[in-house]
GROMACS .gro file of C-alpha atoms in nm:
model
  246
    1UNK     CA    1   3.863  -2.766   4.053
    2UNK     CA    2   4.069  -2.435   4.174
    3UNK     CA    3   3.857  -2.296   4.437
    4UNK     CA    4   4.118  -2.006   4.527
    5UNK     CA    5   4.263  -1.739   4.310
    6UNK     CA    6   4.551  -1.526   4.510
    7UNK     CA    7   4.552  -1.215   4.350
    8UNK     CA    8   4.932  -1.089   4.419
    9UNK     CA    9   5.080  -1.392   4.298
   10UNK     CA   10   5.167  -1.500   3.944
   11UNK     CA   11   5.227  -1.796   3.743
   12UNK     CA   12   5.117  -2.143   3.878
   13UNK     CA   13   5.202  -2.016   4.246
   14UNK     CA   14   4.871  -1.822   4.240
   15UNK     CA   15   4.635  -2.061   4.276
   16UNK     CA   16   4.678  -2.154   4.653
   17UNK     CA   17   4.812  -1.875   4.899
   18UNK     CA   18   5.115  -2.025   5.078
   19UNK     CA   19   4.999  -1.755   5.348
   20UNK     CA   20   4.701  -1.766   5.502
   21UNK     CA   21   4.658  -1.349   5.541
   22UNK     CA   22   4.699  -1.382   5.182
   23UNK     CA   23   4.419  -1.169   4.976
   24UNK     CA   24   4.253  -1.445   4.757
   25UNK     CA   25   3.912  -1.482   4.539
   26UNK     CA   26   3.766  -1.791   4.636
   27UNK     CA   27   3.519  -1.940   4.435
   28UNK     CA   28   3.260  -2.111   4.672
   29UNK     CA   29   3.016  -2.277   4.382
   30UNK     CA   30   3.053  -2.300   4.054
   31UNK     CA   31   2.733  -2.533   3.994
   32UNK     CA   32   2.502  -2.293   3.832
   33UNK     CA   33   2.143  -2.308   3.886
   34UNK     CA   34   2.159  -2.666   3.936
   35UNK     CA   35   2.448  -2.822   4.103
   36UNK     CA   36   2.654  -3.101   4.099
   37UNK     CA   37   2.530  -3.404   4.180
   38UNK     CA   38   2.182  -3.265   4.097
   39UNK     CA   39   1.928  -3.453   4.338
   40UNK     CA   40   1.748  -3.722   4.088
   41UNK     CA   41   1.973  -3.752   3.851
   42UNK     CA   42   2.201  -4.083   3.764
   43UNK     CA   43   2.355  -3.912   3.454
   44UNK     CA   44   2.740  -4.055   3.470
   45UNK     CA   45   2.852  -3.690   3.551
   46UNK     CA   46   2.651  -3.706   3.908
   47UNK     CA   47   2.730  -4.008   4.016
   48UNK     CA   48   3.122  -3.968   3.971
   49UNK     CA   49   3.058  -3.671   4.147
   50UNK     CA   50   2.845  -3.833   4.468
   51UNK     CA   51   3.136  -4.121   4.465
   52UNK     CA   52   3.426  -3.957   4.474
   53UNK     CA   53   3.306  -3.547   4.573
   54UNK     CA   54   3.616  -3.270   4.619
   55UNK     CA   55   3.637  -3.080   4.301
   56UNK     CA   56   3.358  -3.326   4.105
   57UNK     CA   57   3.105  -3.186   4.297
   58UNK     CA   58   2.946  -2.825   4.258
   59UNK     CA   59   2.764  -2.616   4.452
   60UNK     CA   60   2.561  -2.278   4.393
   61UNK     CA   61   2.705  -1.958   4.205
   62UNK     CA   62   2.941  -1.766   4.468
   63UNK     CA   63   3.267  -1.584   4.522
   64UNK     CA   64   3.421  -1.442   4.822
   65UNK     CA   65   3.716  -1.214   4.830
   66UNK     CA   66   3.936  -1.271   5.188
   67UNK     CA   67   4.146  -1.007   5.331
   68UNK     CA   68   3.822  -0.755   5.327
   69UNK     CA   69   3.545  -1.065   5.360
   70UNK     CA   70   3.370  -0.958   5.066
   71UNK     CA   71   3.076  -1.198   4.981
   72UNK     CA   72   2.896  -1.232   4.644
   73UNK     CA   73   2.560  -1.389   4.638
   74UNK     CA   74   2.397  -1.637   4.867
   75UNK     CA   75   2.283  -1.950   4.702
   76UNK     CA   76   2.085  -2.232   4.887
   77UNK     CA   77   2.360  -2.396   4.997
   78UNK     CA   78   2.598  -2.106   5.069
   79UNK     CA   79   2.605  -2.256   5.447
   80UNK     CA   80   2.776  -2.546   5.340
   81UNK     CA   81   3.044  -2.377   5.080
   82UNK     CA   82   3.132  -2.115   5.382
   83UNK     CA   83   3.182  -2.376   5.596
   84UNK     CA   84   3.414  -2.572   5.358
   85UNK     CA   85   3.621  -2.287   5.343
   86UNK     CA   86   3.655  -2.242   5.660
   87UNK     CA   87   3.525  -1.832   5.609
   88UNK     CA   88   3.282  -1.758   5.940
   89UNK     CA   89   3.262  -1.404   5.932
   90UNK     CA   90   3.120  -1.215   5.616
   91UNK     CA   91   3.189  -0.830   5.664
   92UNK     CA   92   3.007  -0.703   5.339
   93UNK     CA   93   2.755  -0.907   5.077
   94UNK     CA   94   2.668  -0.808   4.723
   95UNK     CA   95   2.430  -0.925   4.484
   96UNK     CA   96   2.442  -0.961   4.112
   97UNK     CA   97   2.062  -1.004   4.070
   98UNK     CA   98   1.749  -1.158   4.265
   99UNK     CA   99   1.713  -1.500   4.075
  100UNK     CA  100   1.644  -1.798   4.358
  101UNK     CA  101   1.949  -1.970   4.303
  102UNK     CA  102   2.173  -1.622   4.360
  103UNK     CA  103   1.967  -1.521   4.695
  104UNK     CA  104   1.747  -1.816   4.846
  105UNK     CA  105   2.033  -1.909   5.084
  106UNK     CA  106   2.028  -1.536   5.281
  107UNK     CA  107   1.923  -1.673   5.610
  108UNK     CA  108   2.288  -1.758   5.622
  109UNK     CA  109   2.300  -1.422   5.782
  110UNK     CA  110   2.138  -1.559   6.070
  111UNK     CA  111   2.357  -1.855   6.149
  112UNK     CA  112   2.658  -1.576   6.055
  113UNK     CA  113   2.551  -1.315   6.286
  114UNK     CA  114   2.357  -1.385   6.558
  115UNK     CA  115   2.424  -1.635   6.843
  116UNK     CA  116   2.081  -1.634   7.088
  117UNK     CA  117   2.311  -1.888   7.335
  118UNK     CA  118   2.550  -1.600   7.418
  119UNK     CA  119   2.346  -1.286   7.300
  120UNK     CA  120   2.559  -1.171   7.054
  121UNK     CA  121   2.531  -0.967   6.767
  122UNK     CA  122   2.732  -0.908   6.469
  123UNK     CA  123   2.628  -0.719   6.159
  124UNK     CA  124   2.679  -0.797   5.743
  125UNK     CA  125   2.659  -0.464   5.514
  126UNK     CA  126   2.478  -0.559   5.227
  127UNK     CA  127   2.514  -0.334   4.927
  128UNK     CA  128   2.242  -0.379   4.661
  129UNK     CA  129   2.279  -0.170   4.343
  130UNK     CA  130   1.969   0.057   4.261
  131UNK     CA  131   1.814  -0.179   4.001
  132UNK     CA  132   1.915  -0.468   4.185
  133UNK     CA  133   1.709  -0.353   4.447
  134UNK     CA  134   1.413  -0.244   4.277
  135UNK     CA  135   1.366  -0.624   4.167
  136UNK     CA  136   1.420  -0.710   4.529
  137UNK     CA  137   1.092  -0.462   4.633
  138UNK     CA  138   0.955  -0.713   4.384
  139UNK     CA  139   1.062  -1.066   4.381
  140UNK     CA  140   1.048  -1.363   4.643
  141UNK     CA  141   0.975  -1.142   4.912
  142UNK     CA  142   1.337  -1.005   4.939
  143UNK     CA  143   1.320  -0.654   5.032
  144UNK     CA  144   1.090  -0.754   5.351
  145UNK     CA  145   1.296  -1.061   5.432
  146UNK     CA  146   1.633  -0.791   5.430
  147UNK     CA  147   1.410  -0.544   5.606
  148UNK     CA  148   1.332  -0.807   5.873
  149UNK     CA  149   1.727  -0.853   5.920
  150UNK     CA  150   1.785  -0.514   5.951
  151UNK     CA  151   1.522  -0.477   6.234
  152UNK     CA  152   1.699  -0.787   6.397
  153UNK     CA  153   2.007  -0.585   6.400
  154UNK     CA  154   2.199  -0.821   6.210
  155UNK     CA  155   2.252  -0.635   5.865
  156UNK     CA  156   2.281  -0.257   5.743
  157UNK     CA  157   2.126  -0.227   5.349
  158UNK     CA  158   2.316  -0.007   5.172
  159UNK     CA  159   2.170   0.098   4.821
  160UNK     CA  160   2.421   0.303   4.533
  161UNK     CA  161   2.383   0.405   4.158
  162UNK     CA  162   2.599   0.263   3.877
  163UNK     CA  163   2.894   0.311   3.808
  164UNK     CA  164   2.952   0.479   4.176
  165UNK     CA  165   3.208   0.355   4.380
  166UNK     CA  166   3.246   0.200   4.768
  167UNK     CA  167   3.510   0.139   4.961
  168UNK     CA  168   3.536  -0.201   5.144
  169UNK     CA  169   3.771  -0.195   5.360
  170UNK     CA  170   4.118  -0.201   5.123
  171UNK     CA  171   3.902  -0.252   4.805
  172UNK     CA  172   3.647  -0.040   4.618
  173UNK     CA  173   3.362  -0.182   4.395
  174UNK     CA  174   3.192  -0.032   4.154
  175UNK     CA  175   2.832  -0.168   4.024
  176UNK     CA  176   2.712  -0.176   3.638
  177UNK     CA  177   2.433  -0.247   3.441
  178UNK     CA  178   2.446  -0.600   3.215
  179UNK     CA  179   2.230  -0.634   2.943
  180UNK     CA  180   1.992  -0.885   3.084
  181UNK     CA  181   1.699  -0.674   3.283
  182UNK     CA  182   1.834  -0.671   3.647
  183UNK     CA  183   2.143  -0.780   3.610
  184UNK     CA  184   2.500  -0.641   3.764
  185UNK     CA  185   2.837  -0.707   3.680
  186UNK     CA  186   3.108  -0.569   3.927
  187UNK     CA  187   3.465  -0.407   3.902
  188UNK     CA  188   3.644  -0.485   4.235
  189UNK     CA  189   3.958  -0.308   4.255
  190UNK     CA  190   4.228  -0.411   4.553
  191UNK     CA  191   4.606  -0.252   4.541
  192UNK     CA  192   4.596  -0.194   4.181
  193UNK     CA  193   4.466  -0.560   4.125
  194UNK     CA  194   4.109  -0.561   3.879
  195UNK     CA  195   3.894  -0.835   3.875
  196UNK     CA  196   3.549  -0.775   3.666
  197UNK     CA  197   3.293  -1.048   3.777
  198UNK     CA  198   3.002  -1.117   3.555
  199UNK     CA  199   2.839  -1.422   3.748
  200UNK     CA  200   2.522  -1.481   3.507
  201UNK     CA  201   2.316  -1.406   3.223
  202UNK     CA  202   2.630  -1.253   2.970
  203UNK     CA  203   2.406  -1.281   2.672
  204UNK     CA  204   2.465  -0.949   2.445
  205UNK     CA  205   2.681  -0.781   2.707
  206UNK     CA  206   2.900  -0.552   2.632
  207UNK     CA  207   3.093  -0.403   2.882
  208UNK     CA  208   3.166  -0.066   2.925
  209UNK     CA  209   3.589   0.034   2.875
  210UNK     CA  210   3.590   0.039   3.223
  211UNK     CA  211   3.532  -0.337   3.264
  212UNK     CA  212   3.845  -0.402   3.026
  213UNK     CA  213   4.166  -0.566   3.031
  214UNK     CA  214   4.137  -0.663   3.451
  215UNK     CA  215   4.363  -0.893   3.581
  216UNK     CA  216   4.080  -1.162   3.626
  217UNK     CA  217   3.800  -1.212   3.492
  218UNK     CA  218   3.484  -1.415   3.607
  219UNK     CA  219   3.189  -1.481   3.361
  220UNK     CA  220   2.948  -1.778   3.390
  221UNK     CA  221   3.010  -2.033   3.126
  222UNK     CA  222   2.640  -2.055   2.975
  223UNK     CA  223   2.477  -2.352   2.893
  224UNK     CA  224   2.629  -2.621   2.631
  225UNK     CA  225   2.485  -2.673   2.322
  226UNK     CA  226   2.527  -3.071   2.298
  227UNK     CA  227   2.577  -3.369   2.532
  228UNK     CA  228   2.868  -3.629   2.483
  229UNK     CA  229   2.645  -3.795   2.277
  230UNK     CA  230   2.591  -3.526   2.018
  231UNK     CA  231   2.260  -3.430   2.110
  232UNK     CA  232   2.114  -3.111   2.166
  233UNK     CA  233   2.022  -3.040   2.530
  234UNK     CA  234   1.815  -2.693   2.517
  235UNK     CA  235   1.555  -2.709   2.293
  236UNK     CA  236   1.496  -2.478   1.986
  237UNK     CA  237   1.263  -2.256   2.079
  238UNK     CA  238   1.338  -2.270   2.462
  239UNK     CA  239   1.276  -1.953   2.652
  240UNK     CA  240   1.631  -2.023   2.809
  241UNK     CA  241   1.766  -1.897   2.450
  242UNK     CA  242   1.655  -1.552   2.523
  243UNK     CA  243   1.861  -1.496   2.825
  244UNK     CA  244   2.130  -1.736   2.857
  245UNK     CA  245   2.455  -1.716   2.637
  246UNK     CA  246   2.578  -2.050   2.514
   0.00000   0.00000   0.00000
């Protein structure tokens, strides 16, 4: 599995920096809402992946841009995919919408930022879209939890309206509306370099001209309709159907 995308290279030399200082998208999980080897299951697929690991094995839905340590969502086990890539600091996080397996892995922050040993401090600016936000006042207790951070001095919230653009460092990022409720898909733009990331829920989107033609483009690959074996896997009739492209 590619894990890094460097986004001023071309042809088959982009797809590990031969510099380190290199800008690169790195694509920490790519398991979806349940990862790979899922815990209980002795499907074929999981237990290649337990025996032989590296790029069989999946974990939660994130991406991180180096150069301006740009982080997008925080799965549960966002800990561990940081830590596999070696990335230990985490200058500014984003979130594409409040679902568990996008957020329930924020006390990263925590291990990130603070260090009780040595009394140390360092701070995360987390940039939540309006109506991202307004499900986070709502859902799994995020707004306090973020609140709590902020008192701890470990995080700055930062709220903006669609379509309106930051500037990260080097890059600027602009924030739009999907057509799932709550959802955001994100234009990141660094020296002339567009990647659009749409990292769930893609049923009847239709991006704006905005979003077209970037240089790369992430969307989440839905869910399949059949196994190997021919048979369906969602259901007819599933409430998965209404939200999830396939």
């Amino acid at each position: 599995m590619v894990t890094r995308i460097n986004l001023f290279r071309t042809g088959s030399d982009n797809l590990r920096s031969k510099r380190p200082d290199d800008p690169a998208l790195v694509f920490l999980g790519t398991g979806g809402a349940d990862c790979t080897p899922r815990v209980g299951c002795l499907c074929e697929i999981c237990t290649e992946a337990r025996q032989k690991k590296g790029r069989y094995s999946r974990n939660g839905p994130s991406v991180f841009f180096t150069g301006v340590n740009v982080l997008f969502d925080t799965p549960e086990d966002i800990a561990h995919s940081l830590e596999r890539e070696n990335i230990h600091h985490v200058s500014h996080l984003l979130y594409s919408h409040w679902h568990p397996d996008h957020t329930m892995g924020r006390r990263v922050l925590e291990q990130l930022n603070l260090n009780l040993r040595k009394r140390t401090k360092t701070i995360t600016d987390v940039w939540l879209p309006s109506w991202v936000r307004d499900d986070f006042r709502k859902m799994l207790g995020l707004e306090d939890h973020f609140q709590f951070f902020e008192k701890m001095g470990i995080v700055r919230i930062h709220e903006f309206g669609e379509g309106e653009e930051i500037r990260l460092g080097n890059a600027t990022v602009k924030a739009f509306r999907m057509t799932q409720p709550g959802l955001a898909s994100y234009l990141v733009q660094q020296d002339a370099k567009r990647v659009v990331l749409a990292l769930d829920e893609i049923k009847d989107w239709n991006p704006g001209s905005e979003l077209m033609e970037p240089d790369v483009l992430v969307l989440e690959t839905g869910w399949f309709e059949h196994d190997e074996q021919g048979e369906q896997i969602i259901p007819t009739g599933h409430w998965i159907r209404q939200s999830e492209a396939s």
